[in-house]
PDB file of C-alpha atoms in Angstrom:
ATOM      1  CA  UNK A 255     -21.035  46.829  -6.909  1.00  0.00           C
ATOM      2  CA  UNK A 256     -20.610  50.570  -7.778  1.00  0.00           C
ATOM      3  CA  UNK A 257     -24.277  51.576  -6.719  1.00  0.00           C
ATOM      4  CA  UNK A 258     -24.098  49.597  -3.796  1.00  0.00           C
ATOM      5  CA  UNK A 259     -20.942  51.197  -2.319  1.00  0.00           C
ATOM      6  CA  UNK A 260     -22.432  54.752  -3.430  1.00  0.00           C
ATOM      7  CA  UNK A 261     -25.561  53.770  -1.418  1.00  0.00           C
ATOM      8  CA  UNK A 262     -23.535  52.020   1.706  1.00  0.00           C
ATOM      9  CA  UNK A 263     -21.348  54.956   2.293  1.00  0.00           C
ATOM     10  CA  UNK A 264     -24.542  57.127   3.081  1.00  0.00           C
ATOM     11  CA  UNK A 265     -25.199  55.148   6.439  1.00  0.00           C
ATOM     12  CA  UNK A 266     -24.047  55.517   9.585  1.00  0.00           C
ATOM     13  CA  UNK A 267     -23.551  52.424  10.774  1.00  0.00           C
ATOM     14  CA  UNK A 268     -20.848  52.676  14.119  1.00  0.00           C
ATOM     15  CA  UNK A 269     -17.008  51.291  13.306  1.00  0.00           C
ATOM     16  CA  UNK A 270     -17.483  48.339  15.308  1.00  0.00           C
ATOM     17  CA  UNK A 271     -20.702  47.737  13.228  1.00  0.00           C
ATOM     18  CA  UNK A 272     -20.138  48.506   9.808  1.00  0.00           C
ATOM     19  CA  UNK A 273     -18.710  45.390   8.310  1.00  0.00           C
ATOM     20  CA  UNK A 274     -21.355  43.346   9.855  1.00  0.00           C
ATOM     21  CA  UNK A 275     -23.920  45.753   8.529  1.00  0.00           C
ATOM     22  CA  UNK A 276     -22.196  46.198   5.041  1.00  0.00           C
ATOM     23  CA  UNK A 277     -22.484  41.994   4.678  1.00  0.00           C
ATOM     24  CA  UNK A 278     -25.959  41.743   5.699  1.00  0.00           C
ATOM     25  CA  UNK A 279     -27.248  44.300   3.525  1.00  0.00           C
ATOM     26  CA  UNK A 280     -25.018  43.044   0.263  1.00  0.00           C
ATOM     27  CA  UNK A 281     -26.875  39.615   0.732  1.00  0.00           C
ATOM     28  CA  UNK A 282     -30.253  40.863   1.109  1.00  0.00           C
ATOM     29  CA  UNK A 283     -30.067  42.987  -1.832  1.00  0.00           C
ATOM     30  CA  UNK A 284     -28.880  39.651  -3.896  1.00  0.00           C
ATOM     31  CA  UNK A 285     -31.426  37.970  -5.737  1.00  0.00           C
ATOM     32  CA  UNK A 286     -31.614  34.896  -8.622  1.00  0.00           C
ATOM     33  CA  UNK A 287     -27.666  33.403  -9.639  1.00  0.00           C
ATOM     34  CA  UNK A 288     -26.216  35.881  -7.255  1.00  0.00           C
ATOM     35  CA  UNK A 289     -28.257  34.456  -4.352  1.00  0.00           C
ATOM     36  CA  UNK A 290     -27.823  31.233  -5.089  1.00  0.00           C
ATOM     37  CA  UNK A 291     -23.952  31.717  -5.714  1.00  0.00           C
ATOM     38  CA  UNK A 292     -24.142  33.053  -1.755  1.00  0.00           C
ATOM     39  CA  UNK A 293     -25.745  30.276  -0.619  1.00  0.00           C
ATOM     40  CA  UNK A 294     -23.363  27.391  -1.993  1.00  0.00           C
ATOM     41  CA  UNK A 295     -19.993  29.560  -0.214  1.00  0.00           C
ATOM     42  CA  UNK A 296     -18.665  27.179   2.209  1.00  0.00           C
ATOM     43  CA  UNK A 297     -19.464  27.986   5.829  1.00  0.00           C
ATOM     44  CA  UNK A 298     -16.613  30.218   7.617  1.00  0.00           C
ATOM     45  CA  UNK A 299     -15.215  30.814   4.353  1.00  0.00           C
ATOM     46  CA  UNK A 300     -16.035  34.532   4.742  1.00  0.00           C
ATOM     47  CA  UNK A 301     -15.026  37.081   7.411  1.00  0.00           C
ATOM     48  CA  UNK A 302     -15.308  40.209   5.893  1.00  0.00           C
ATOM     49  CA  UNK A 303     -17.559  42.573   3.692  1.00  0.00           C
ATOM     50  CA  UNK A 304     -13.984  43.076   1.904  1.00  0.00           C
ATOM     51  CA  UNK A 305     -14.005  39.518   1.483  1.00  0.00           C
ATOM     52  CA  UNK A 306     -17.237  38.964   0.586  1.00  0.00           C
ATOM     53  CA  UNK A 307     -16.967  41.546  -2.196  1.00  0.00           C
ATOM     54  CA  UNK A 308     -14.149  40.189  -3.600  1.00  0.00           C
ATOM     55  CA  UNK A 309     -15.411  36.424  -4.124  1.00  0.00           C
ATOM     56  CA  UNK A 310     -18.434  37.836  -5.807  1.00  0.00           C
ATOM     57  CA  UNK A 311     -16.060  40.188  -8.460  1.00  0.00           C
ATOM     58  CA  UNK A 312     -13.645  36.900  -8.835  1.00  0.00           C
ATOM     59  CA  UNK A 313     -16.533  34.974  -9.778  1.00  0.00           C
ATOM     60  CA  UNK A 314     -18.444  36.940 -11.659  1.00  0.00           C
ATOM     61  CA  UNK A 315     -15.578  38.638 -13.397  1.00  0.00           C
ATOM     62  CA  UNK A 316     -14.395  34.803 -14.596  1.00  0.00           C
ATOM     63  CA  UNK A 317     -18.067  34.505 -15.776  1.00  0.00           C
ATOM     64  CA  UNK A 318     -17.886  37.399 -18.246  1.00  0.00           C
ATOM     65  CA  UNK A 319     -14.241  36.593 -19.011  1.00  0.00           C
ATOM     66  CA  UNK A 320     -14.786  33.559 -19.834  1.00  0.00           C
ATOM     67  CA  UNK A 321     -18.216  33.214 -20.856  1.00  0.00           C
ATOM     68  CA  UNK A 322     -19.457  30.297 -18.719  1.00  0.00           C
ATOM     69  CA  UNK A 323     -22.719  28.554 -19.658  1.00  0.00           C
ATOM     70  CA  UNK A 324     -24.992  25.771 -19.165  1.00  0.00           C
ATOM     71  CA  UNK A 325     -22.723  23.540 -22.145  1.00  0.00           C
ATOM     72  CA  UNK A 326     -20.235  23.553 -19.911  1.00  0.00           C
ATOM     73  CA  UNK A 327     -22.402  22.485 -16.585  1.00  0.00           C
ATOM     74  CA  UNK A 328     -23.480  19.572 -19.168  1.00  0.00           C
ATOM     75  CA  UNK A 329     -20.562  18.571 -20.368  1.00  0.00           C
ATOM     76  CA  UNK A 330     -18.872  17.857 -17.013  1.00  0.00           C
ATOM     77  CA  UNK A 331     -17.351  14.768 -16.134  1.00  0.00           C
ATOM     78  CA  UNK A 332     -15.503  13.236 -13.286  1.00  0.00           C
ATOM     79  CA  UNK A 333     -12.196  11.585 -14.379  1.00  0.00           C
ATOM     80  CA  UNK A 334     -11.579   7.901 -13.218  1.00  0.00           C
ATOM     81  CA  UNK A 335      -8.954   8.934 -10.703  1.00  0.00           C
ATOM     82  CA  UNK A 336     -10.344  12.058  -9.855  1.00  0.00           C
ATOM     83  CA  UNK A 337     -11.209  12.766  -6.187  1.00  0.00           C
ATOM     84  CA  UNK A 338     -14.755  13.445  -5.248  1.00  0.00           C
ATOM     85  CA  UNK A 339     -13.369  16.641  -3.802  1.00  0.00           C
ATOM     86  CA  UNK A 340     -11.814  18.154  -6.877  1.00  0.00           C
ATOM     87  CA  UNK A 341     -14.896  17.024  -9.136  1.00  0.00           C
ATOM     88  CA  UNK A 342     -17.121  18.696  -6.682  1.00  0.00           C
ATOM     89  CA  UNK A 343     -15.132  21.831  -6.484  1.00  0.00           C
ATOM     90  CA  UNK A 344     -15.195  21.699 -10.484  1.00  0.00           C
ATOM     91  CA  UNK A 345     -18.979  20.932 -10.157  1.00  0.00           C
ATOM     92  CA  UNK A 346     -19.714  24.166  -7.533  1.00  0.00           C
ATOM     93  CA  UNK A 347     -17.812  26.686  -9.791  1.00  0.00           C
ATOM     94  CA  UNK A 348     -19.658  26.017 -12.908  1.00  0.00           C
ATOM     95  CA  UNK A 349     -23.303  25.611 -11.279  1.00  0.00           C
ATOM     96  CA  UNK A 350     -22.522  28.997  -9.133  1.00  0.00           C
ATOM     97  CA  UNK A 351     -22.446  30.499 -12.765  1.00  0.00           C
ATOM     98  CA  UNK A 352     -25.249  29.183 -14.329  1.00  0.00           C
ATOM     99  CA  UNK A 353     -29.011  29.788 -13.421  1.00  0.00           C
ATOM    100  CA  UNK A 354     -30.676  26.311 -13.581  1.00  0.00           C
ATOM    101  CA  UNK A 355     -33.516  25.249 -11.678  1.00  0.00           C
ATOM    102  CA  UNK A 356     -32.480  22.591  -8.793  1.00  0.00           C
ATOM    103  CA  UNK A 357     -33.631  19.505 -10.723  1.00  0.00           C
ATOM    104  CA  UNK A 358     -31.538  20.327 -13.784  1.00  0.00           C
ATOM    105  CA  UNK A 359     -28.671  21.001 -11.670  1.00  0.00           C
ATOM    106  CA  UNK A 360     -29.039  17.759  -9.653  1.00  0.00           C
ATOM    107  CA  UNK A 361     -29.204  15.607 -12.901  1.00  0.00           C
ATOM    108  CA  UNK A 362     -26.345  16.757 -14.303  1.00  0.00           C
ATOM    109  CA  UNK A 363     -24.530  16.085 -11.100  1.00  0.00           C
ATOM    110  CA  UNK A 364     -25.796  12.509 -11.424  1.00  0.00           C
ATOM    111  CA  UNK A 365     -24.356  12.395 -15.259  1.00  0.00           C
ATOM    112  CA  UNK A 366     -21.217  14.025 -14.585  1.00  0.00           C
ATOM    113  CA  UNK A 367     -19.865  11.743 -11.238  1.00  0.00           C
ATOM    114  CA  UNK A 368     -18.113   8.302 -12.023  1.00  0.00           C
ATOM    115  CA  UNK A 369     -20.323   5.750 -13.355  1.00  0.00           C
ATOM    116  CA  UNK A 370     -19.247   3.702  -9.918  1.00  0.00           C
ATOM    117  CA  UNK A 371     -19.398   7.024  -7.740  1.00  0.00           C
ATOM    118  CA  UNK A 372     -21.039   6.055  -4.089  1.00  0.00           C
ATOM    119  CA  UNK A 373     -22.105   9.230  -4.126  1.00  0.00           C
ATOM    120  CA  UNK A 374     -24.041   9.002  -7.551  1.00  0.00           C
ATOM    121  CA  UNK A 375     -26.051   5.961  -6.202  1.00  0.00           C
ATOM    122  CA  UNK A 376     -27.114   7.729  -2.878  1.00  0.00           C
ATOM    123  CA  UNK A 377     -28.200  10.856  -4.744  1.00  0.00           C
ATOM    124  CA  UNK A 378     -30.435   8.763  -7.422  1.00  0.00           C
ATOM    125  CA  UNK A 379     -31.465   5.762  -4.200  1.00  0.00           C
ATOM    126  CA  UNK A 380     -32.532   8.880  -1.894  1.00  0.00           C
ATOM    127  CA  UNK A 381     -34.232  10.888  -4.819  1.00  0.00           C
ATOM    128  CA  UNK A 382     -32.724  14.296  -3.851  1.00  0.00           C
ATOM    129  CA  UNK A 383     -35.006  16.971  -4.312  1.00  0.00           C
ATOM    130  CA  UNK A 384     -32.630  20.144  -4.015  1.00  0.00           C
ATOM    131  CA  UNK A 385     -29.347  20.647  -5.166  1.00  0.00           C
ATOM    132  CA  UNK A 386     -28.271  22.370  -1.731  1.00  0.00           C
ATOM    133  CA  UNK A 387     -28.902  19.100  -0.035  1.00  0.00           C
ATOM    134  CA  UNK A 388     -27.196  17.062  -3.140  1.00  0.00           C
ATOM    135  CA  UNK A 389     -23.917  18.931  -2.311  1.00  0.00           C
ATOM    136  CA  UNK A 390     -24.415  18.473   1.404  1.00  0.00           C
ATOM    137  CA  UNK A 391     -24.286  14.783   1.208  1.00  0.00           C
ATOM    138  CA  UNK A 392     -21.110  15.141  -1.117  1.00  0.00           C
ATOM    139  CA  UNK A 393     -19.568  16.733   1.921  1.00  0.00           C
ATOM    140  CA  UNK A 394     -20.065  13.165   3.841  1.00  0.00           C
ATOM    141  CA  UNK A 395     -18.817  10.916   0.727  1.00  0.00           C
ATOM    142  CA  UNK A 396     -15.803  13.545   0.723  1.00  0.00           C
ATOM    143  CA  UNK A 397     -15.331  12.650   4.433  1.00  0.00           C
ATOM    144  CA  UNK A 398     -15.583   8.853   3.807  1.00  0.00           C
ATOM    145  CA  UNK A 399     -13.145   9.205   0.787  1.00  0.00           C
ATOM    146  CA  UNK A 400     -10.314  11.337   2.518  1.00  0.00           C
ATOM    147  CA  UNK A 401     -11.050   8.067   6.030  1.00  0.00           C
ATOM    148  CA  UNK A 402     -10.776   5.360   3.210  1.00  0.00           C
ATOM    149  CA  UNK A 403      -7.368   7.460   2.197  1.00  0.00           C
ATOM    150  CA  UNK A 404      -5.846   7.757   5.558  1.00  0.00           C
ATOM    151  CA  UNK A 405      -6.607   4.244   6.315  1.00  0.00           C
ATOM    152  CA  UNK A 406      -4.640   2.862   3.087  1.00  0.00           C
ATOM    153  CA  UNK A 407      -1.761   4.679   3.689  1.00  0.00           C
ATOM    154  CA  UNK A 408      -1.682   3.365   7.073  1.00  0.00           C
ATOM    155  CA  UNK A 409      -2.695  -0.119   5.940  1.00  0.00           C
ATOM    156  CA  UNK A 410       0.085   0.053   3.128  1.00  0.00           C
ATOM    157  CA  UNK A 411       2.450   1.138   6.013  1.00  0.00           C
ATOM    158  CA  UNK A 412       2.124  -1.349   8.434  1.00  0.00           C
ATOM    159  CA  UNK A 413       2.139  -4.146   5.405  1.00  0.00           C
ATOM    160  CA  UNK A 414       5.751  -2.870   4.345  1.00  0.00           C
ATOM    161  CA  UNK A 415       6.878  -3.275   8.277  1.00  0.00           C
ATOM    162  CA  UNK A 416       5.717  -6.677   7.855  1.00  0.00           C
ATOM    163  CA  UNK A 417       7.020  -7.564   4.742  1.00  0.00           C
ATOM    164  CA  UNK A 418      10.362  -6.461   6.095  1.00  0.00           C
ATOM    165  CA  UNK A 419      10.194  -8.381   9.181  1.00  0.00           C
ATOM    166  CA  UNK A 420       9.043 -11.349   7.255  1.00  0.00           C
ATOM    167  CA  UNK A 421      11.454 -11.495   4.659  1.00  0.00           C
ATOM    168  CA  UNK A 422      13.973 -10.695   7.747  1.00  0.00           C
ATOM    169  CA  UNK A 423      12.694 -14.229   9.829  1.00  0.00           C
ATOM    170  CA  UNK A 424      13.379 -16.091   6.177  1.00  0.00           C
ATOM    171  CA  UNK A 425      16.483 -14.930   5.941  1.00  0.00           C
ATOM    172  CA  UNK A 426      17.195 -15.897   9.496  1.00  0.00           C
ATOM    173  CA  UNK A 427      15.730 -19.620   8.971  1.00  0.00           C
ATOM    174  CA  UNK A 428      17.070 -20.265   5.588  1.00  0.00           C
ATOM    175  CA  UNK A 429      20.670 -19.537   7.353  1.00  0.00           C
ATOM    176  CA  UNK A 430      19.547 -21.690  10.608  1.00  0.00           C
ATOM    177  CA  UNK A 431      18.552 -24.595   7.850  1.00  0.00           C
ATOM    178  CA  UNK A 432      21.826 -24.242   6.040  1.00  0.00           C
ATOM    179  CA  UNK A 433      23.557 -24.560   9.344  1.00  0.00           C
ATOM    180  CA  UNK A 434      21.359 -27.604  10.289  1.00  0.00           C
ATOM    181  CA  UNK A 435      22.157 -29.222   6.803  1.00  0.00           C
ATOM    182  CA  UNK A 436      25.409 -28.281   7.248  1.00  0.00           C
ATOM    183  CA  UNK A 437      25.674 -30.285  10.574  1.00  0.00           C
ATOM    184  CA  UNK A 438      23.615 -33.189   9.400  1.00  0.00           C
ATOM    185  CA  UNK A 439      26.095 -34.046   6.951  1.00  0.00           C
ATOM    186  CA  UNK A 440      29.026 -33.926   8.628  1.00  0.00           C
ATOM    187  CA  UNK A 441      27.037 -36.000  11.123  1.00  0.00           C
ATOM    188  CA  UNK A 442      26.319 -38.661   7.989  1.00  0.00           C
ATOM    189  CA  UNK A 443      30.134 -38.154   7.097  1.00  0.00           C
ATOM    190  CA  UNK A 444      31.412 -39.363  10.800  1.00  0.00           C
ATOM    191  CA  UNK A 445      28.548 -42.400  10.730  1.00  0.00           C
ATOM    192  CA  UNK A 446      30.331 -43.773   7.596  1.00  0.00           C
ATOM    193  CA  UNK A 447      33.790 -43.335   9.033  1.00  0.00           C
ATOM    194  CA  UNK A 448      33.729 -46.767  11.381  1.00  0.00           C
ATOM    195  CA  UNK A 449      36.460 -46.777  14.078  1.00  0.00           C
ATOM    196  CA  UNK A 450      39.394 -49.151  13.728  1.00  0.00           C
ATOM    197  CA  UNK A 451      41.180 -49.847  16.526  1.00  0.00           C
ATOM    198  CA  UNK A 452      44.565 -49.196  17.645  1.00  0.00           C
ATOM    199  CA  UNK A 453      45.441 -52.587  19.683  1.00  0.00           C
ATOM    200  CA  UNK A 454      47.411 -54.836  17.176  1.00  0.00           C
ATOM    201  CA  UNK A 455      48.325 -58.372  17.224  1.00  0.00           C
ATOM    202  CA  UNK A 456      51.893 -59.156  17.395  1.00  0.00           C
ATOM    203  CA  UNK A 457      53.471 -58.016  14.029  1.00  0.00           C
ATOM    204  CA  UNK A 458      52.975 -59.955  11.091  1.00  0.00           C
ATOM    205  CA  UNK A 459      54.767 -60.266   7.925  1.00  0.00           C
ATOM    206  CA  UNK A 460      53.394 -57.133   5.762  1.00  0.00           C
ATOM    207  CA  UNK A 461      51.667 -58.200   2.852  1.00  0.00           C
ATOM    208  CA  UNK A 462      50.584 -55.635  -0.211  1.00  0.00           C
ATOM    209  CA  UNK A 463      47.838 -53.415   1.773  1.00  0.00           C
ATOM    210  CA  UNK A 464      45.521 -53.009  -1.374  1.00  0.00           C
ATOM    211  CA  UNK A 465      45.445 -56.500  -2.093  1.00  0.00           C
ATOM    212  CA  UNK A 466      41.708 -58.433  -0.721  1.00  0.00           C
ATOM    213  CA  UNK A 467      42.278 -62.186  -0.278  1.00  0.00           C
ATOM    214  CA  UNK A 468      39.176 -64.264   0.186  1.00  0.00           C
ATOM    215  CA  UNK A 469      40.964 -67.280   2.088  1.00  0.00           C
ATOM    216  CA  UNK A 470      41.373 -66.896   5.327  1.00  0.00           C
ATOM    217  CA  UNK A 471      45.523 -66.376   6.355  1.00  0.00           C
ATOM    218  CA  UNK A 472      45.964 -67.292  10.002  1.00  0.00           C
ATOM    219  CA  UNK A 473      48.487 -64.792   9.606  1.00  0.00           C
ATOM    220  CA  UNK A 474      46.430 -62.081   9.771  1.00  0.00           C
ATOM    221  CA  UNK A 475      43.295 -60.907  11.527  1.00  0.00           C
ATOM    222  CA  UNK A 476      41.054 -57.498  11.371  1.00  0.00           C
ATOM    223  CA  UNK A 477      39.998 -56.304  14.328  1.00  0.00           C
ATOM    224  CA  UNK A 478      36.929 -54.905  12.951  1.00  0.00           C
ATOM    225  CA  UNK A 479      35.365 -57.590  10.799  1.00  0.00           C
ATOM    226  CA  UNK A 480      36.559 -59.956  13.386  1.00  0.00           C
ATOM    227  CA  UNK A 481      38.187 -62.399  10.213  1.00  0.00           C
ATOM    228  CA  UNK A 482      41.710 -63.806   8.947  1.00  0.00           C
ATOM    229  CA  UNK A 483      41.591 -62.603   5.563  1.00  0.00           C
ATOM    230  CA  UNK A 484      43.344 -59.053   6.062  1.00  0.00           C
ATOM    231  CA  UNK A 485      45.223 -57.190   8.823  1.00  0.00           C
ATOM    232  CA  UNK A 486      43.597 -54.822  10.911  1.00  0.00           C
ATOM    233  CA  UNK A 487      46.247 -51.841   9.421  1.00  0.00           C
ATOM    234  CA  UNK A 488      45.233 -52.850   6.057  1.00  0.00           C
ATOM    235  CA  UNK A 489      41.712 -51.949   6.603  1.00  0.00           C
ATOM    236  CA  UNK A 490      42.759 -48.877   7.872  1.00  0.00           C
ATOM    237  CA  UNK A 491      44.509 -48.288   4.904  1.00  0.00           C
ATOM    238  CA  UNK A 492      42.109 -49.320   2.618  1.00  0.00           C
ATOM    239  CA  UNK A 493      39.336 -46.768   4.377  1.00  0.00           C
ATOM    240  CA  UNK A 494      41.725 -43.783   3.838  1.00  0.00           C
ATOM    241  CA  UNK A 495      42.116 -44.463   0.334  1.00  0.00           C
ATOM    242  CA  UNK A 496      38.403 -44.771   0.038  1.00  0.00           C
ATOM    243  CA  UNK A 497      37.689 -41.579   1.527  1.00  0.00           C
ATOM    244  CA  UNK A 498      40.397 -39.125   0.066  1.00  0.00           C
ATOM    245  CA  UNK A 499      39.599 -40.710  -3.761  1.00  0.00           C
ATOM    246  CA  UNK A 500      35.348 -40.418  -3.180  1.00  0.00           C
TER     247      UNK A 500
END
């Protein structure tokens, strides 16, 4: 990076031209990892020669710092709940670091995604040939899996709403059922209580009201079970009994 600021500050390339000349020249003078590194950067992710220079020193400054090497390409694995995103991202640093020929690179992208990865079977089904176009068809499982996202959240939405309004109309019939119960048996109360009524015979002589003879007394008559054997005011007493004691 030294030499190759020495060498572009002898052109003379106009102000309005410089930083597209200063790019353009940086990537033709790239060859092998460093070429390949350029090619996998993510399409309007760079605006600048400034910022050009500065991915390539952050990347390769990580590579000496840390020593990256192919162990570390093969020994990458997606997690079970890992987004095809991050693992990808993961995936792009490491092989941006390493100098592997395409075929390498594309089987240990096959090893490293999730055993049930969609993306895993479509690489292996098509037979992908170059790694660029094995990351390229990550980009449309990456769409698919942030679509699938959106759509459960949405889904999971709209299934609360209607667990709420559900458990709402319960609510609302259980209390229209209680009420409905609640009038049926009053209703079966009233059908049990059998109207008496008022008009009397002329006054008889009053005889114990609890006592049931089975002759019949021409002395007294019910009104309601038309017979002589009890007064019509003793069966009125003798339901009112009934009722408070059961």
């Amino acid at each position: 990076m030294i030499a190759f600021t020495i060498v572009m500050g002898r052109t003379n390339f106009a102000p309005d031209e410089k930083d597209a000349g200063y790019c353009q020249l940086f990537v033709e003078n790239l060859s092998g990892h460093a070429l390949s590194w350029f090619s996998r950067l993510e399409s309007g992710l760079i605006d600048s020669y400034q910022e050009l220079s500065t991915a390539f020193l952050k990347d390769y400054s990580i590579d000496i710092e840390n020593g990256v090497s192919e162990a570390d390409l093969y020994t990458l694995s997606q997690e079970r709940t890992e987004s095809l995103r991050s693992f990808i991202g993961r995936f792009k640093t490491i092989v941006s670091r390493v100098k592997v020929p395409d075929k390498i690179a594309i089987t240990a992208l096959i090893n490293a995604l999730w055993y049930e990865s969609k993306l895993r079977e479509d690489v292996k089904t098509n037979k992908t040939q170059t790694l660029e176009d094995a990351l390229h068809r990550s980009n449309l499982f990456i769409e698919l899996e942030k679509n699938k996202e959106a759509m459960a959240k949405k889904h999971a939405a709209t299934k609360t709403t209607v667990i709420k309004d559900k458990a709402k109309e319960e609510c609302r019939e259980s209390q229209h059922r209680s009420e409905s119960e609640r009038k049926r048996e009053e209703g079966n109360r009233k059908a049990h209580n059998f109207h008496v009524s008022d008009a009397q015979r002329p006054p008889l002589p009053r005889q114990p009201w609890n006592k049931w003879s089975r002759e019949d007394d021409p002395t007294r008559y019910c009104e309601f079970h038309k017979r002589n054997r009890h007064s019509t005011m003793e069966c009125r007493h003798l339901q009112e009994y009934l009722l408070r004691k059961y």
